[in-house]
Coordinates of C-alpha atoms in Angstrom, one line a residue:
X344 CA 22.7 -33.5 -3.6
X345 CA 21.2 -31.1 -1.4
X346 CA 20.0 -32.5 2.2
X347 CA 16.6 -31.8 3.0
X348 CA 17.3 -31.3 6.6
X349 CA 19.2 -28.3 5.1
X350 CA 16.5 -27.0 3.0
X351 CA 14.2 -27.6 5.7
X352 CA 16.1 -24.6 7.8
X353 CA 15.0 -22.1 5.6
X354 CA 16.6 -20.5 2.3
X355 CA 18.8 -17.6 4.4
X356 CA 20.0 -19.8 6.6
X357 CA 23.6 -19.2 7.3
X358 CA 22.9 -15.5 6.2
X359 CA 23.5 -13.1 8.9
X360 CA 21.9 -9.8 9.5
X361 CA 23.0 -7.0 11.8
X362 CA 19.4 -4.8 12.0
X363 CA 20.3 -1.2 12.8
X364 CA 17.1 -0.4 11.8
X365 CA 13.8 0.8 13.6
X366 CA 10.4 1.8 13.6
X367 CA 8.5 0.1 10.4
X368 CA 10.3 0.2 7.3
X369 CA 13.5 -1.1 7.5
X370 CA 12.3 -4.1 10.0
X371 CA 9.9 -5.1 8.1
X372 CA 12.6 -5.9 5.6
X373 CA 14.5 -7.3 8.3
X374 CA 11.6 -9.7 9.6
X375 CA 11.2 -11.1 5.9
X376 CA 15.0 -12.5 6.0
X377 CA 14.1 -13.7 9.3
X378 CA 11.5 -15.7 8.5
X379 CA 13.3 -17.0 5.3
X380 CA 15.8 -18.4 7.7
X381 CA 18.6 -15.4 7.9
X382 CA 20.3 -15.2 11.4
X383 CA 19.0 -11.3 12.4
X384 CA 20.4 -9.7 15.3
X385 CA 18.2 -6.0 16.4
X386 CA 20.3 -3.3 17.7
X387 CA 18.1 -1.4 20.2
X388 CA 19.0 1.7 22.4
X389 CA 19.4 0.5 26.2
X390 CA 16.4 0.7 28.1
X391 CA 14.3 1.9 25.8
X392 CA 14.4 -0.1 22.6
X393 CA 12.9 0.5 19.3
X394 CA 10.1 3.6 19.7
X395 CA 7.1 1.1 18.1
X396 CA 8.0 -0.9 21.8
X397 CA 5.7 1.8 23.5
X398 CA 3.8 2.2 20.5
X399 CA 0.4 1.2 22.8
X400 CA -2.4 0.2 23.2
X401 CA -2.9 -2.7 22.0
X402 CA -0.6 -4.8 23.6
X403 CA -0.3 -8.4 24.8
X404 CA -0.2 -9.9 27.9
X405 CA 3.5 -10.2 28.0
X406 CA 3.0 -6.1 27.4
X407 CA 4.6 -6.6 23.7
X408 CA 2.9 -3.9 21.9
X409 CA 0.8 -5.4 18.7
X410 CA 3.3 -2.6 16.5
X411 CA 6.8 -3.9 17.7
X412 CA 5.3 -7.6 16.9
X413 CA 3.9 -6.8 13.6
X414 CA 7.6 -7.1 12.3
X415 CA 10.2 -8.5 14.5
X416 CA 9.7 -12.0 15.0
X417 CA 12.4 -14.4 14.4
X418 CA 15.1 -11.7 15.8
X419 CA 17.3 -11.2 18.5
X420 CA 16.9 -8.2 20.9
X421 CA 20.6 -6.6 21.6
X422 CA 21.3 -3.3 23.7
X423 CA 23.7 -1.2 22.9
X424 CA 24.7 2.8 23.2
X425 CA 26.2 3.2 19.9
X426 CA 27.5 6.9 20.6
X427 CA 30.0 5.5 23.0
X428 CA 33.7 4.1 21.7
X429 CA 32.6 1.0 23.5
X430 CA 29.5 0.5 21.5
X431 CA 30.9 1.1 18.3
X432 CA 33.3 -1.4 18.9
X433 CA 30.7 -3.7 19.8
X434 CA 28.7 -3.2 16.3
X435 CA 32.0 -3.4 14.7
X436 CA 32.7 -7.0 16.0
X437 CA 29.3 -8.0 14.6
X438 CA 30.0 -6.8 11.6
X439 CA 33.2 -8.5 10.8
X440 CA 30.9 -11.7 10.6
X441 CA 27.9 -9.9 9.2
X442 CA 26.6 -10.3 5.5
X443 CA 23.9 -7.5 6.2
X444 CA 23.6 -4.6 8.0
X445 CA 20.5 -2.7 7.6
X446 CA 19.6 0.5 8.6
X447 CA 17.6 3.7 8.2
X448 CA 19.2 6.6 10.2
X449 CA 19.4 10.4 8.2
X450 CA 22.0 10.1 6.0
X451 CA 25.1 10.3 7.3
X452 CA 23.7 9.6 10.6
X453 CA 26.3 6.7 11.1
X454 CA 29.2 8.6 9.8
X455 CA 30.3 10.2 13.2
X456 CA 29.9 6.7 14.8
X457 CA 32.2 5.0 12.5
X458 CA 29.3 3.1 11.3
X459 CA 28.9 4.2 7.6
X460 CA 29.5 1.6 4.6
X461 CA 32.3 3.4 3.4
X462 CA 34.2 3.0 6.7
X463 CA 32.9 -0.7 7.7
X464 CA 33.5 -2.0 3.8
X465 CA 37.2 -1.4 4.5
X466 CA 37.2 -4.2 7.1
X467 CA 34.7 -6.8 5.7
X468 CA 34.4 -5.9 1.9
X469 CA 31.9 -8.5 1.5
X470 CA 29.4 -6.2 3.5
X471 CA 25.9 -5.8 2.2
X472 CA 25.2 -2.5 3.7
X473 CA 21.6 -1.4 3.2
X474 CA 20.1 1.8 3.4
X475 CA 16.7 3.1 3.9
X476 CA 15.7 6.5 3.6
X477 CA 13.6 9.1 3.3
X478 CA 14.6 10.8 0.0
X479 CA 17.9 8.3 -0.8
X480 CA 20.9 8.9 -0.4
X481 CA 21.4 11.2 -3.1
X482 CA 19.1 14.4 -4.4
X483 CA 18.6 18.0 -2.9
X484 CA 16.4 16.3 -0.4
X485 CA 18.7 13.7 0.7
X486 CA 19.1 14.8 4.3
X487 CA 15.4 15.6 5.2
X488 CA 13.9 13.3 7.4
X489 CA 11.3 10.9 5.7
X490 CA 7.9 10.0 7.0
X491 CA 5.3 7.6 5.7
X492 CA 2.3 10.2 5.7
X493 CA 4.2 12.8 4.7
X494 CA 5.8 10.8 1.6
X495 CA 2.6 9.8 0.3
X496 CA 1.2 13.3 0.0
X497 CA 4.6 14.3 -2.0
X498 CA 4.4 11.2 -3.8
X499 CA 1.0 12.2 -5.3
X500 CA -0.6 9.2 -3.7
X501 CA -2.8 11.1 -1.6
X502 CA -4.0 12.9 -4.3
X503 CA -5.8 9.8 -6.0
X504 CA -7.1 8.2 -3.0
X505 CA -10.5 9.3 -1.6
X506 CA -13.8 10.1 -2.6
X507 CA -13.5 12.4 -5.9
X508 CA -15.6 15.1 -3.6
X509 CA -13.2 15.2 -0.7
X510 CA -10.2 15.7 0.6
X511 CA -7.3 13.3 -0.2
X512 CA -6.5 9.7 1.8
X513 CA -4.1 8.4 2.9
X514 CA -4.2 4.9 2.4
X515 CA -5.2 3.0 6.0
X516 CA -1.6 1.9 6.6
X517 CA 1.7 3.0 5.7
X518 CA 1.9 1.2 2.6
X519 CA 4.8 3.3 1.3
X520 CA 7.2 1.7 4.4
X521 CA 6.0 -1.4 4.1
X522 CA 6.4 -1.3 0.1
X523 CA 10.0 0.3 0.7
X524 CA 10.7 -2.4 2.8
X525 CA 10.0 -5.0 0.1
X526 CA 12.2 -2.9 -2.1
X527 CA 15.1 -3.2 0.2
X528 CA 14.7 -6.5 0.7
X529 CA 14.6 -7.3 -3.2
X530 CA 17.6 -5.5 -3.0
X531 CA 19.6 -7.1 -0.4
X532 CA 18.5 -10.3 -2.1
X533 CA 19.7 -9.0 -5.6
X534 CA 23.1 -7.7 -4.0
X535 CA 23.9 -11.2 -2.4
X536 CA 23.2 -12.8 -5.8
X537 CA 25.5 -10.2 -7.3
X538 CA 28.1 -11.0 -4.4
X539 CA 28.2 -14.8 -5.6
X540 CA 29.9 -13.5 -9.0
X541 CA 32.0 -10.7 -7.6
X542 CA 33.1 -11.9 -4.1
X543 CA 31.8 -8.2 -3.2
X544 CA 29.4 -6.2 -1.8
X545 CA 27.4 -3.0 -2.1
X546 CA 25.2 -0.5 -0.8
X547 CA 21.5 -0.9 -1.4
X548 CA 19.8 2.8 -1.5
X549 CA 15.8 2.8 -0.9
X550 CA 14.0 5.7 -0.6
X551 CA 10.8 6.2 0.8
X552 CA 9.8 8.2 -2.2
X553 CA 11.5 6.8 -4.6
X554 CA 9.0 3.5 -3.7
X555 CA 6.2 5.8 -3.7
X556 CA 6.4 7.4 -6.7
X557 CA 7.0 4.1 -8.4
X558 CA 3.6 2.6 -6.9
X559 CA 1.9 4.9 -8.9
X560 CA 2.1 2.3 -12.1
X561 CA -0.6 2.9 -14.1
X562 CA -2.1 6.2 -12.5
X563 CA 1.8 7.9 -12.9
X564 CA 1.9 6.5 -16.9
X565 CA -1.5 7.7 -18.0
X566 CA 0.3 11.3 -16.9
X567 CA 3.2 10.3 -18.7
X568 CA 1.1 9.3 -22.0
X569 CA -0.8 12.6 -21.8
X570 CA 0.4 15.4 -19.9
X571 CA -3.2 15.0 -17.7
X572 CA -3.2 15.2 -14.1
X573 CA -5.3 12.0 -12.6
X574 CA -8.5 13.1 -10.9
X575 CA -9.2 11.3 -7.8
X576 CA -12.0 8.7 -8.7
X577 CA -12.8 7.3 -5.2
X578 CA -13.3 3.8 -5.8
X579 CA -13.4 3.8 -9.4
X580 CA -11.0 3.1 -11.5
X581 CA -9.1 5.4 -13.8
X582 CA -8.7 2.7 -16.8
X583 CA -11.8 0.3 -16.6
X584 CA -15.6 0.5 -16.6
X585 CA -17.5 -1.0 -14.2
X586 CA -14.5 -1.3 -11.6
X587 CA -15.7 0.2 -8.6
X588 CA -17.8 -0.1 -5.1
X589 CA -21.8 -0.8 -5.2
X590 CA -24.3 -0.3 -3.0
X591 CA -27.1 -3.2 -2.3
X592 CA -30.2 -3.6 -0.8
X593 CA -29.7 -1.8 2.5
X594 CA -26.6 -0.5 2.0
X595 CA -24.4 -3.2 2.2
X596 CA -21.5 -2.5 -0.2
X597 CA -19.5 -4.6 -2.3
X598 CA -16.5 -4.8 -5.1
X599 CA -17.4 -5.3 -9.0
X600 CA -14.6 -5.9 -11.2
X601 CA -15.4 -6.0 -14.8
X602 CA -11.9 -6.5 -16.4
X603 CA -12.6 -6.9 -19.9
X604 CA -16.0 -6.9 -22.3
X605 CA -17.0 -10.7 -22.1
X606 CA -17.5 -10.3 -18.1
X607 CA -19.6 -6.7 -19.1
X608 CA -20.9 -9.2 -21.4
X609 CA -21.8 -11.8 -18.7
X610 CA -23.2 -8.8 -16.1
X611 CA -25.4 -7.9 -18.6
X612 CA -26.9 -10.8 -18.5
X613 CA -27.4 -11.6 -15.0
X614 CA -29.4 -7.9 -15.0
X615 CA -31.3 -9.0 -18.3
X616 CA -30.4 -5.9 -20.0
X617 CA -28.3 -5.7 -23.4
X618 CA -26.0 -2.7 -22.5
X619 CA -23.0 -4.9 -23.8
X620 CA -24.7 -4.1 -27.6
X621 CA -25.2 -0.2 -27.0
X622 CA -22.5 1.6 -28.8
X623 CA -21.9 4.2 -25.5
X624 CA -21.0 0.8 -23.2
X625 CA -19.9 -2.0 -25.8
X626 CA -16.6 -1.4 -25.5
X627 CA -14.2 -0.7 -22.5
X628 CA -13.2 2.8 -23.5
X629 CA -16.4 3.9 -24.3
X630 CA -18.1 2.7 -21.2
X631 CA -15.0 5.0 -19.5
X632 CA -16.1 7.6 -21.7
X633 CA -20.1 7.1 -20.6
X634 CA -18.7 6.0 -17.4
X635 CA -21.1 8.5 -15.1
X636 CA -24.1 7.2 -17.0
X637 CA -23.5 3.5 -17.0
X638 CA -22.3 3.5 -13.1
X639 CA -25.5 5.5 -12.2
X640 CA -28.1 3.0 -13.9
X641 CA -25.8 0.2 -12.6
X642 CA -26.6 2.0 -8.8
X643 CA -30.1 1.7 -9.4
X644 CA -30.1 -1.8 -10.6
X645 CA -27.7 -2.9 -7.4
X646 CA -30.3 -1.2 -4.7
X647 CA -32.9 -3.1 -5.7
X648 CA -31.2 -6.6 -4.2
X649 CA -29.4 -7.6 -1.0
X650 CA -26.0 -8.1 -1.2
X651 CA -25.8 -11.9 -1.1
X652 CA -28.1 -12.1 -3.7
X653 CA -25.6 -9.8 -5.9
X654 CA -22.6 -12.0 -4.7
X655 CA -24.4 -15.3 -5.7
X656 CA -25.8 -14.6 -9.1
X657 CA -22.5 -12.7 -10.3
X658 CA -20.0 -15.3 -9.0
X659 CA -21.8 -18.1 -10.8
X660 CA -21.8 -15.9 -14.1
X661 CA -18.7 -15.9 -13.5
X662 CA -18.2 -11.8 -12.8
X663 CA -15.5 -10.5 -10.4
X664 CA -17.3 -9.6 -7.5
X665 CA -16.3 -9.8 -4.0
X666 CA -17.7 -8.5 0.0
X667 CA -15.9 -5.7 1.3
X668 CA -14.5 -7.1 4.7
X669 CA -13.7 -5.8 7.9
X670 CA -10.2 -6.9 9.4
X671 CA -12.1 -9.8 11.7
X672 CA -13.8 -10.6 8.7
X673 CA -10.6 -10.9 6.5
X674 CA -8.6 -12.9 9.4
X675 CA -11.3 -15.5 9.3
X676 CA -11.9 -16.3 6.2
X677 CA -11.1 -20.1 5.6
X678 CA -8.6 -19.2 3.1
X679 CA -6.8 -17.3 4.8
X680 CA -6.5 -19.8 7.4
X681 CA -5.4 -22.2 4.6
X682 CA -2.7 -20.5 4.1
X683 CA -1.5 -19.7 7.6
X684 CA -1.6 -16.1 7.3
X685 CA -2.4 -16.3 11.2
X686 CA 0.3 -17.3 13.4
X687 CA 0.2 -18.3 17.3
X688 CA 3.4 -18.3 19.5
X689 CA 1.4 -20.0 22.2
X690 CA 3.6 -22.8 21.4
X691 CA 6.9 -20.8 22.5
X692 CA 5.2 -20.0 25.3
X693 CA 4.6 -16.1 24.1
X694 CA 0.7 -14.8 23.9
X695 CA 1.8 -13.2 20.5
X696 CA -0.7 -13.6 17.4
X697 CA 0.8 -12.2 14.4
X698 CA -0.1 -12.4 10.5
X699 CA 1.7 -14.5 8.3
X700 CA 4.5 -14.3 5.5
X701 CA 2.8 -14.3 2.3
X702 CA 5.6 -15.9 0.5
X703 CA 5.3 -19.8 0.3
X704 CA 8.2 -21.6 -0.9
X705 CA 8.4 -25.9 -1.2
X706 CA 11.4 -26.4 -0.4
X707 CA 12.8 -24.4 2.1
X708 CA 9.5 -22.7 3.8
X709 CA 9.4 -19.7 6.1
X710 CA 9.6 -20.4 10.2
X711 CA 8.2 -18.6 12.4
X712 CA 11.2 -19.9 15.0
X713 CA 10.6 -17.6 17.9
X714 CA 8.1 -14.6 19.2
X715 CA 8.8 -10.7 18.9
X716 CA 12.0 -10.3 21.8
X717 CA 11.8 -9.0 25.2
X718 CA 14.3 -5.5 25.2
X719 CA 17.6 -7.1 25.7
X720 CA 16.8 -10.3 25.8
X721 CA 19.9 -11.7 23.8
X722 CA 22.4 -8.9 24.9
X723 CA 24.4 -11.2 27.2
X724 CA 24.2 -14.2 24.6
X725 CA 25.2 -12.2 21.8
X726 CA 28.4 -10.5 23.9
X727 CA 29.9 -14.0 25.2
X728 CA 29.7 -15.3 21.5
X729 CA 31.6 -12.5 20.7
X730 CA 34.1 -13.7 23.7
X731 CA 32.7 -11.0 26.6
X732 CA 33.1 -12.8 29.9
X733 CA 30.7 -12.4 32.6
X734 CA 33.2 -9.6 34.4
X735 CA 33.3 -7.7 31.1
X736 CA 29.6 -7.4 30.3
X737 CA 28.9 -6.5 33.8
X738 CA 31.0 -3.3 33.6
X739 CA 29.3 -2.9 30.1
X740 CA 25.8 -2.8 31.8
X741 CA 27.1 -0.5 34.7
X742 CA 29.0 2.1 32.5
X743 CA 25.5 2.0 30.6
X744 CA 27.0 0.8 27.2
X745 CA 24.6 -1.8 27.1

């Protein structure tokens, strides 16, 4: 039988993850194990840490910029020069005990360290060694660097977000790291699954564009089904009719999402006219056929009401429809607190407001254990568990290895 004060500790716990990683994508991967319990030490450079540190303004009051929090919670901070003998020895110590290391450095980056999986396998085969990249690990582009702007031009993202009349959008954060870091993590997960069976592990290869190119779902299939290239629709949508951004009374804009003919149906009704029976708009691909037409009488009928009145009548017809929020907006809505997607360190004594883990298990729940970490703040900790006396990690910090 399992005991709850077990499952209580999270569902990682006992996993331990040595984060070579910086910047966005990779720790955001990283912070996700953390809060599912995993044990995640951060490998920073001495003195000046991880870049998103200085990423700033915003910052709080303890001058933890808003970026660095956004995903390393739950972790320990740990300086060290890994170009030095020293260092490397250091990392290598962790790493006997390690069941992750995570990292997204060029490839081959690690090589001249020592540091790469097909040196650090040879003394803990059981290594989980993942990789995030640009381009992968493989390809023609393999060694370029890899950027989340950059990626989601080449990706063809860009090119189907924005008003159809414009230039092409980037999307207002970078969705590609944060989706590649989901990847990777899937992938870590999948690998220490995989390590139950085989008593082995692997390396986990996420690219950048690889995870962009497969967010393209349905856009990157209709391509596939017809040799077209997707226009940029703004805020329509390629597949369904009416699926797209209104206007009300006054300009306030909002979201309707007719997903099928029996809510076209239902709209209809609530505007008392009987488009649902004309053969141009009766069914879905015809109204994406007449699409142009239907949206521009459906503009004129949405201008003539404020938006709570649209919001009202539509959701009690029973029509996706839904305000188009601004970030204060979002973070206050009373389901979002519900679900504690806002998180305050004030009880750790840390000024730190953060947003939540969306992933809610009932057994063994996400912790939010301990703030974003001061640079260095577990460097001495972390060396005397590794058996570093006080003389030893004194010469450390004056040589500058850590």
């Amino acid at each position: 039988m399992t005991d709850m004060a077990d499952t209580l500790k999270g569902a990682l716990h006992g996993v331990k993850v040595l984060d070579l990683s910086r910047v966005l994508a990779g720790p955001s991967c990283t912070q996700i194990l953390a809060d599912l319990g995993a044990d995640v030490i951060k490998v920073e450079r001495p003195h000046i840490g991880d870049e998103t540190r200085h990423w700033a303004p915003p910052i709080f009051s303890d001058n933890t910029s808003a970026y660095y929090a956004t995903i390393n919670r739950n972790k320990k901070s740990l300086t060290v020069d890994i170009t030095t003998p020293a260092g490397q020895t250091i990392i290598k110590q962790l790493i006997a005990d390690s069941d992750i290391l995570v990292e997204n450095f060029k490839v081959g980056g690690l090589k001249k360290y020592g540091l790469d999986y097909d040196n650090l396998k040879q003394d803990n085969p059981r290594l989980i060694y993942a990789s995030l990249t640009g381009f992968g690990q493989t390809g023609p582009d393999a060694k370029r660097p890899g950027y989340d702007y950059i990626i989601q031009g080449l990706s063809g993202l860009m090119s189907i977000t924005g008003p159809s009349d414009g230039e092409p959008h980037k999307v207002g954060v970078a969705v590609v790291d944060l989706f590649a870091g989901l990847q990777l993590t899937i992938g870590i997960q999948a690998a220490l699954l995989a390590r139950q069976h085989t008593g082995l592990g692997q390396q986990v290869d996420v690219a950048l564009l690889d995870s962009a190119l497969s967010m393209l779902a349905n856009v990157g299939m209709n391509h596939l089904a017809s040799d077209k290239i997707p226009p940029r629709l703004g805020n329509q949508h390629p597949n369904i009719v009416p699926y797209q951004v209104f206007a009300a009374e006054g300009e306030a804009h909002f979201i309707l999402a007719c997903g099928n003919d029996s809510q076209f149906a239902k709209l209809c009704e609530v505007l008392a006219v009987d488009w649902h029976r004309d053969d141009r708009f009766m069914t879905n691909p015809a109204r994406v056929t007449h699409r142009e037409l239907l949206c521009d009488a459906l503009t004129e009928r949405f201008a003539q009401q404020p938006r709570a009145y649209w919001l009202a009548v539509l959701d009690q017809a029973g029509v996706p429809c839904g305000a188009i929020h601004n970030v204060a907006e979002a973070l206050a809505m009373p389901q979002a607190q519900a679900r504690e997607m806002v998180i305050d360190f004030a009880a750790q004594g840390s000024p730190v407001r953060a947003l939540g883990n969306p992933i809610k298990l009932s057994a063994s729940p996400v912790s939010y254990r301990t703030p974003p970490p001061h640079l260095s703040e577990h460097t001495d900790s972390t060396l005397a568990d590794l058996g570093y006396d006080s003389e030893m990690i004194a010469k450390l910090k004056a040589d500058g290895i850590i």
